[in-house]
Amino acid sequence: MTDLLTRLGGLAYGGDYNPEQWPPEVQAEDMALMREAGVNLVTLGIFSWAMVEPEPGRYDWAWFDRVLDLLAENGIAVCLATMTASPPPWLARAHPETLPVRADGTVLGPGARQHFTPSSPVYRRYATRLVERLAIRYGAHPALAAWHVGNEYGCHVAESYGEVDAVAFRAWLRDRYGDLGALNAAWSTAFWSQRYGAWEEIEPPRAAPTFGNPAQRLDFRRFSSDALLACYRAERGVLRRVTPDVPVTTNFFPLGNPALDLHAWAAEEDVVSYDSYPDPADPEAHVAAAYAYDLMRSLKGGAPWLLLEQAPSAVNWRVVNRPKAPGRMRLGSWQAVARGADAVLFFQWRASRGGAEKFHSAMVPHAGPQSRTFAEVRELGRELAGSAELAGTRVLADAALVLDWPSWWALEQPSHPSGRLRQMGTNLAHYAPLWRAGVTCDVVRPGSDLSRYRLVVVPNLYLVSAADAENLTSYVRDGGHLVVSFFSGVVDEQDRIHAGGAPGPLAEVLGLHVTEFWPLAKGEHVDLAEPGTGWLGEGAARGTLWSEAPRLEGALALATFASGGPSGHAAITRHPYGEGVAYYLATRPDPATMRTFLDQVCAAASVHPAVSGLPDDAEAVIREATDGTRYVITLDHATADVRIDRA
Ligand code: GAL
């Protein structure tokens, strides 16, 4: 990563380059326009497999050699794709068992992309063979700066339920449990006569008459993330062997679909890459984008990450695809840089003339360089080139939110007290007030070292292991401020209810037990009252989405339910524990009340905004260089203003 940035001499700027979609003579204009736009990095070859290997084992490298040479001659570095995200049609024809299968048995065929199951040894064999050829051929090419493995693993096909997958799932389970007795216990198979007597009886959780076994489904999600990761690792293994000094990454697709356990994935990358597509029609999209960027930075302990894709303007895959208004692409790009990105790349360089993405915007639109989009692209390239000193600097954050994939997977299973509880909505309900208050947050796993944070917020941790609960508990014992929201600490790693019920192993630090859940219907709310504590602020305070009845065992009520099922019970509590304090929310306060509450928690924890006094729709983030130089990046989403100050 450092080598990549040293080589570029600053922030990376560019996009996906798919020259095979155009006649070769366009490439000369591409080079001239790239130079004009300040492009210094392109990701190349993402969907080129069928063009470089038109028949099994027959390669056509000549055209690809020319493109790489041309880029090198023009001083443009290449993040070279391994080309394995879309196998050529010949692979499906020769080996239909490489195709993915849905839970209902539908086989997904070629003609789009990502039509492979990661568990297919045949797919892996062909993929790694190609990767080896690529690495040998281009490993010493002057344009090569990094490897881009696959493309958005799992974005279209996160799970596959075929025979090949069943075999791999069983092997994964044997590895995890060792013997069937342990598996039967972990999956609670005494329920509904599900006990397994032989490994061969176990199948992926295919379409079934009613609710499937939740522990089986949870393990299948773990397995599916691991199966994709195994594909990535197989390719990376080849790359490491042939080109040990070239950094390796793969681009994560937009948060929302939790297919991959990004904590496990990021550990296998040299640098984290993310694709970001905030909806220009959504007035809150920049808040969710900020959350995603904070997570990307945190996945590798605060190291700079690469924004590997974003749209210069409109996408093609929403129902209505709005362009980005003037200035918004610049603002969104700077938002990523403010939150730790060292690269701003787009999908894609030149707009496609044919294919499913011909209406997706590009740096060079169909209308050519005489366009608003290209003018903005050129201007941004100039700005980023002038901000080279930001590369490698790190974001300062005193607060963190907790996120855990297995818990997310388990939370969103069916047959729960409420189907309205969604992990990302919950995360953002806690993140948005902190964002509005100007507080920079990392997003970390529950078992990570929390000692550097003054405040840790757990929006929801339905599934918690004893070790993670102990980590959160000792964080408070040692002086930390912890906020935990409802329906946390409910189950263990196998989705079995913790003894004594929620919040399970978090009961000690929170000083309470939950005796009843009272989830709320859409539009329903409960009134909150406070016994003169001042924690709710002015005006009516309401709880939404959920309510529950805690039994206090040391915690004190900061607010109580004044209506609804748990009327009279504590709704918000505070529990001094060891050197620190733990707060609990037994409901989702309305946004204003949530903000009032979190403002007070921040004040108590001495957590301050990076810059105080900013309007609510502005954000400021500080990046710090190793020599202590600080840069304050201030972005106003109301006016689309961007400022970068040395502080
Ligand atoms: C990404 C993908 C790109 C392109 C883009 C369009 O998910 O990696 O190849 O399809 O979306 O928005």
mmCIF file with all atom_site columns, N, CA, C and O and ligand atoms in Angstrom, residues 16 47 113 151-152 155 251 254 275 277 309 315-317 347 357 360, ligand 1:
data_model
loop_
_atom_site.group_PDB
_atom_site.id
_atom_site.type_symbol
_atom_site.label_atom_id
_atom_site.label_alt_id
_atom_site.label_comp_id
_atom_site.label_asym_id
_atom_site.label_entity_id
_atom_site.label_seq_id
_atom_site.pdbx_PDB_ins_code
_atom_site.Cartn_x
_atom_site.Cartn_y
_atom_site.Cartn_z
_atom_site.occupancy
_atom_site.B_iso_or_equiv
_atom_site.pdbx_formal_charge
_atom_site.auth_seq_id
_atom_site.auth_comp_id
_atom_site.auth_asym_id
_atom_site.auth_atom_id
_atom_site.pdbx_PDB_model_num
ATOM   1  N N  . ASP A 1 16  ? -12.340 2.333   -13.449 1.00 0.00 ? 16  ASP A N  1
ATOM   2  C CA . ASP A 1 16  ? -12.306 1.072   -14.197 1.00 0.00 ? 16  ASP A CA 1
ATOM   3  C C  . ASP A 1 16  ? -12.086 1.406   -15.663 1.00 0.00 ? 16  ASP A C  1
ATOM   4  O O  . ASP A 1 16  ? -12.823 2.224   -16.226 1.00 0.00 ? 16  ASP A O  1
ATOM   5  N N  . PHE A 1 47  ? -13.390 -7.533  -16.518 1.00 0.00 ? 47  PHE A N  1
ATOM   6  C CA . PHE A 1 47  ? -14.269 -8.485  -17.211 1.00 0.00 ? 47  PHE A CA 1
ATOM   7  C C  . PHE A 1 47  ? -13.630 -8.963  -18.523 1.00 0.00 ? 47  PHE A C  1
ATOM   8  O O  . PHE A 1 47  ? -14.311 -9.132  -19.528 1.00 0.00 ? 47  PHE A O  1
ATOM   9  N N  . ARG A 1 113 ? -23.097 -11.989 -15.197 1.00 0.00 ? 113 ARG A N  1
ATOM   10 C CA . ARG A 1 113 ? -21.762 -12.133 -14.614 1.00 0.00 ? 113 ARG A CA 1
ATOM   11 C C  . ARG A 1 113 ? -21.887 -12.824 -13.253 1.00 0.00 ? 113 ARG A C  1
ATOM   12 O O  . ARG A 1 113 ? -22.988 -13.025 -12.765 1.00 0.00 ? 113 ARG A O  1
ATOM   13 N N  . ASN A 1 151 ? -14.157 -9.410  -8.448  1.00 0.00 ? 151 ASN A N  1
ATOM   14 C CA . ASN A 1 151 ? -14.851 -8.123  -8.409  1.00 0.00 ? 151 ASN A CA 1
ATOM   15 C C  . ASN A 1 151 ? -16.093 -8.278  -7.553  1.00 0.00 ? 151 ASN A C  1
ATOM   16 O O  . ASN A 1 151 ? -16.928 -9.139  -7.816  1.00 0.00 ? 151 ASN A O  1
ATOM   17 N N  . GLU A 1 152 ? -16.171 -7.484  -6.518  1.00 0.00 ? 152 GLU A N  1
ATOM   18 C CA . GLU A 1 152 ? -17.345 -7.492  -5.644  1.00 0.00 ? 152 GLU A CA 1
ATOM   19 C C  . GLU A 1 152 ? -17.832 -8.917  -5.370  1.00 0.00 ? 152 GLU A C  1
ATOM   20 O O  . GLU A 1 152 ? -18.978 -9.276  -5.679  1.00 0.00 ? 152 GLU A O  1
ATOM   21 N N  . CYS A 1 155 ? -21.673 -10.104 -4.581  1.00 0.00 ? 155 CYS A N  1
ATOM   22 C CA . CYS A 1 155 ? -22.679 -9.032  -4.721  1.00 0.00 ? 155 CYS A CA 1
ATOM   23 C C  . CYS A 1 155 ? -23.947 -9.542  -5.402  1.00 0.00 ? 155 CYS A C  1
ATOM   24 O O  . CYS A 1 155 ? -25.043 -9.169  -5.016  1.00 0.00 ? 155 CYS A O  1
ATOM   25 N N  . ASN A 1 251 ? -12.483 -5.431  -4.165  1.00 0.00 ? 251 ASN A N  1
ATOM   26 C CA . ASN A 1 251 ? -13.409 -4.343  -3.836  1.00 0.00 ? 251 ASN A CA 1
ATOM   27 C C  . ASN A 1 251 ? -14.676 -4.866  -3.172  1.00 0.00 ? 251 ASN A C  1
ATOM   28 O O  . ASN A 1 251 ? -15.358 -5.736  -3.705  1.00 0.00 ? 251 ASN A O  1
ATOM   29 N N  . PRO A 1 254 ? -21.328 -2.275  -1.892  1.00 0.00 ? 254 PRO A N  1
ATOM   30 C CA . PRO A 1 254 ? -21.932 -1.383  -0.905  1.00 0.00 ? 254 PRO A CA 1
ATOM   31 C C  . PRO A 1 254 ? -22.570 -2.120  0.279   1.00 0.00 ? 254 PRO A C  1
ATOM   32 O O  . PRO A 1 254 ? -23.235 -3.136  0.104   1.00 0.00 ? 254 PRO A O  1
ATOM   33 N N  . ASP A 1 275 ? -16.655 0.017   -2.827  1.00 0.00 ? 275 ASP A N  1
ATOM   34 C CA . ASP A 1 275 ? -17.431 0.626   -3.911  1.00 0.00 ? 275 ASP A CA 1
ATOM   35 C C  . ASP A 1 275 ? -18.633 1.326   -3.296  1.00 0.00 ? 275 ASP A C  1
ATOM   36 O O  . ASP A 1 275 ? -19.409 0.701   -2.564  1.00 0.00 ? 275 ASP A O  1
ATOM   37 N N  . TYR A 1 277 ? -22.078 3.732   -3.680  1.00 0.00 ? 277 TYR A N  1
ATOM   38 C CA . TYR A 1 277 ? -23.097 4.240   -4.607  1.00 0.00 ? 277 TYR A CA 1
ATOM   39 C C  . TYR A 1 277 ? -24.243 4.922   -3.872  1.00 0.00 ? 277 TYR A C  1
ATOM   40 O O  . TYR A 1 277 ? -25.393 4.475   -3.942  1.00 0.00 ? 277 TYR A O  1
ATOM   41 N N  . GLU A 1 309 ? -14.620 2.258   -6.486  1.00 0.00 ? 309 GLU A N  1
ATOM   42 C CA . GLU A 1 309 ? -15.680 2.593   -7.453  1.00 0.00 ? 309 GLU A CA 1
ATOM   43 C C  . GLU A 1 309 ? -16.641 3.583   -6.819  1.00 0.00 ? 309 GLU A C  1
ATOM   44 O O  . GLU A 1 309 ? -16.992 3.456   -5.644  1.00 0.00 ? 309 GLU A O  1
ATOM   45 N N  . VAL A 1 315 ? -26.438 6.047   -11.839 1.00 0.00 ? 315 VAL A N  1
ATOM   46 C CA . VAL A 1 315 ? -26.238 4.615   -12.092 1.00 0.00 ? 315 VAL A CA 1
ATOM   47 C C  . VAL A 1 315 ? -27.365 4.149   -13.016 1.00 0.00 ? 315 VAL A C  1
ATOM   48 O O  . VAL A 1 315 ? -28.182 4.952   -13.489 1.00 0.00 ? 315 VAL A O  1
ATOM   49 N N  . ASN A 1 316 ? -27.412 2.870   -13.288 1.00 0.00 ? 316 ASN A N  1
ATOM   50 C CA . ASN A 1 316 ? -28.439 2.328   -14.186 1.00 0.00 ? 316 ASN A CA 1
ATOM   51 C C  . ASN A 1 316 ? -29.353 1.347   -13.479 1.00 0.00 ? 316 ASN A C  1
ATOM   52 O O  . ASN A 1 316 ? -30.254 0.798   -14.078 1.00 0.00 ? 316 ASN A O  1
ATOM   53 N N  . TRP A 1 317 ? -29.103 1.065   -12.185 1.00 0.00 ? 317 TRP A N  1
ATOM   54 C CA . TRP A 1 317 ? -29.749 -0.106  -11.578 1.00 0.00 ? 317 TRP A CA 1
ATOM   55 C C  . TRP A 1 317 ? -30.810 0.229   -10.538 1.00 0.00 ? 317 TRP A C  1
ATOM   56 O O  . TRP A 1 317 ? -31.340 -0.675  -9.912  1.00 0.00 ? 317 TRP A O  1
ATOM   57 N N  . PHE A 1 347 ? -16.460 3.911   -11.328 1.00 0.00 ? 347 PHE A N  1
ATOM   58 C CA . PHE A 1 347 ? -16.927 3.004   -12.359 1.00 0.00 ? 347 PHE A CA 1
ATOM   59 C C  . PHE A 1 347 ? -17.655 3.912   -13.334 1.00 0.00 ? 347 PHE A C  1
ATOM   60 O O  . PHE A 1 347 ? -18.691 4.464   -12.962 1.00 0.00 ? 347 PHE A O  1
ATOM   61 N N  . GLU A 1 357 ? -25.020 -1.945  -18.914 1.00 0.00 ? 357 GLU A N  1
ATOM   62 C CA . GLU A 1 357 ? -24.687 -0.740  -18.156 1.00 0.00 ? 357 GLU A CA 1
ATOM   63 C C  . GLU A 1 357 ? -24.491 0.482   -19.052 1.00 0.00 ? 357 GLU A C  1
ATOM   64 O O  . GLU A 1 357 ? -23.817 1.428   -18.666 1.00 0.00 ? 357 GLU A O  1
ATOM   65 N N  . HIS A 1 360 ? -25.231 3.738   -17.455 1.00 0.00 ? 360 HIS A N  1
ATOM   66 C CA . HIS A 1 360 ? -24.481 4.103   -16.246 1.00 0.00 ? 360 HIS A CA 1
ATOM   67 C C  . HIS A 1 360 ? -23.543 5.246   -16.621 1.00 0.00 ? 360 HIS A C  1
ATOM   68 O O  . HIS A 1 360 ? -22.906 5.223   -17.664 1.00 0.00 ? 360 HIS A O  1
HETATM 69 C C1 . GAL B 2 .   ? -20.498 -2.375  -9.258  1.00 0.00 ? 1   GAL B C1 1
HETATM 70 C C2 . GAL B 2 .   ? -19.627 -3.263  -10.132 1.00 0.00 ? 1   GAL B C2 1
HETATM 71 C C3 . GAL B 2 .   ? -19.237 -2.580  -11.422 1.00 0.00 ? 1   GAL B C3 1
HETATM 72 C C4 . GAL B 2 .   ? -20.426 -1.922  -12.041 1.00 0.00 ? 1   GAL B C4 1
HETATM 73 C C5 . GAL B 2 .   ? -21.038 -0.963  -11.056 1.00 0.00 ? 1   GAL B C5 1
HETATM 74 C C6 . GAL B 2 .   ? -22.239 -0.211  -11.575 1.00 0.00 ? 1   GAL B C6 1
HETATM 75 O O1 . GAL B 2 .   ? -21.260 -3.149  -8.401  1.00 0.00 ? 1   GAL B O1 1
HETATM 76 O O2 . GAL B 2 .   ? -18.467 -3.650  -9.443  1.00 0.00 ? 1   GAL B O2 1
HETATM 77 O O3 . GAL B 2 .   ? -18.673 -3.532  -12.287 1.00 0.00 ? 1   GAL B O3 1
HETATM 78 O O4 . GAL B 2 .   ? -21.347 -2.904  -12.394 1.00 0.00 ? 1   GAL B O4 1
HETATM 79 O O5 . GAL B 2 .   ? -21.469 -1.669  -9.928  1.00 0.00 ? 1   GAL B O5 1
HETATM 80 O O6 . GAL B 2 .   ? -22.774 0.654   -10.611 1.00 0.00 ? 1   GAL B O6 1
#
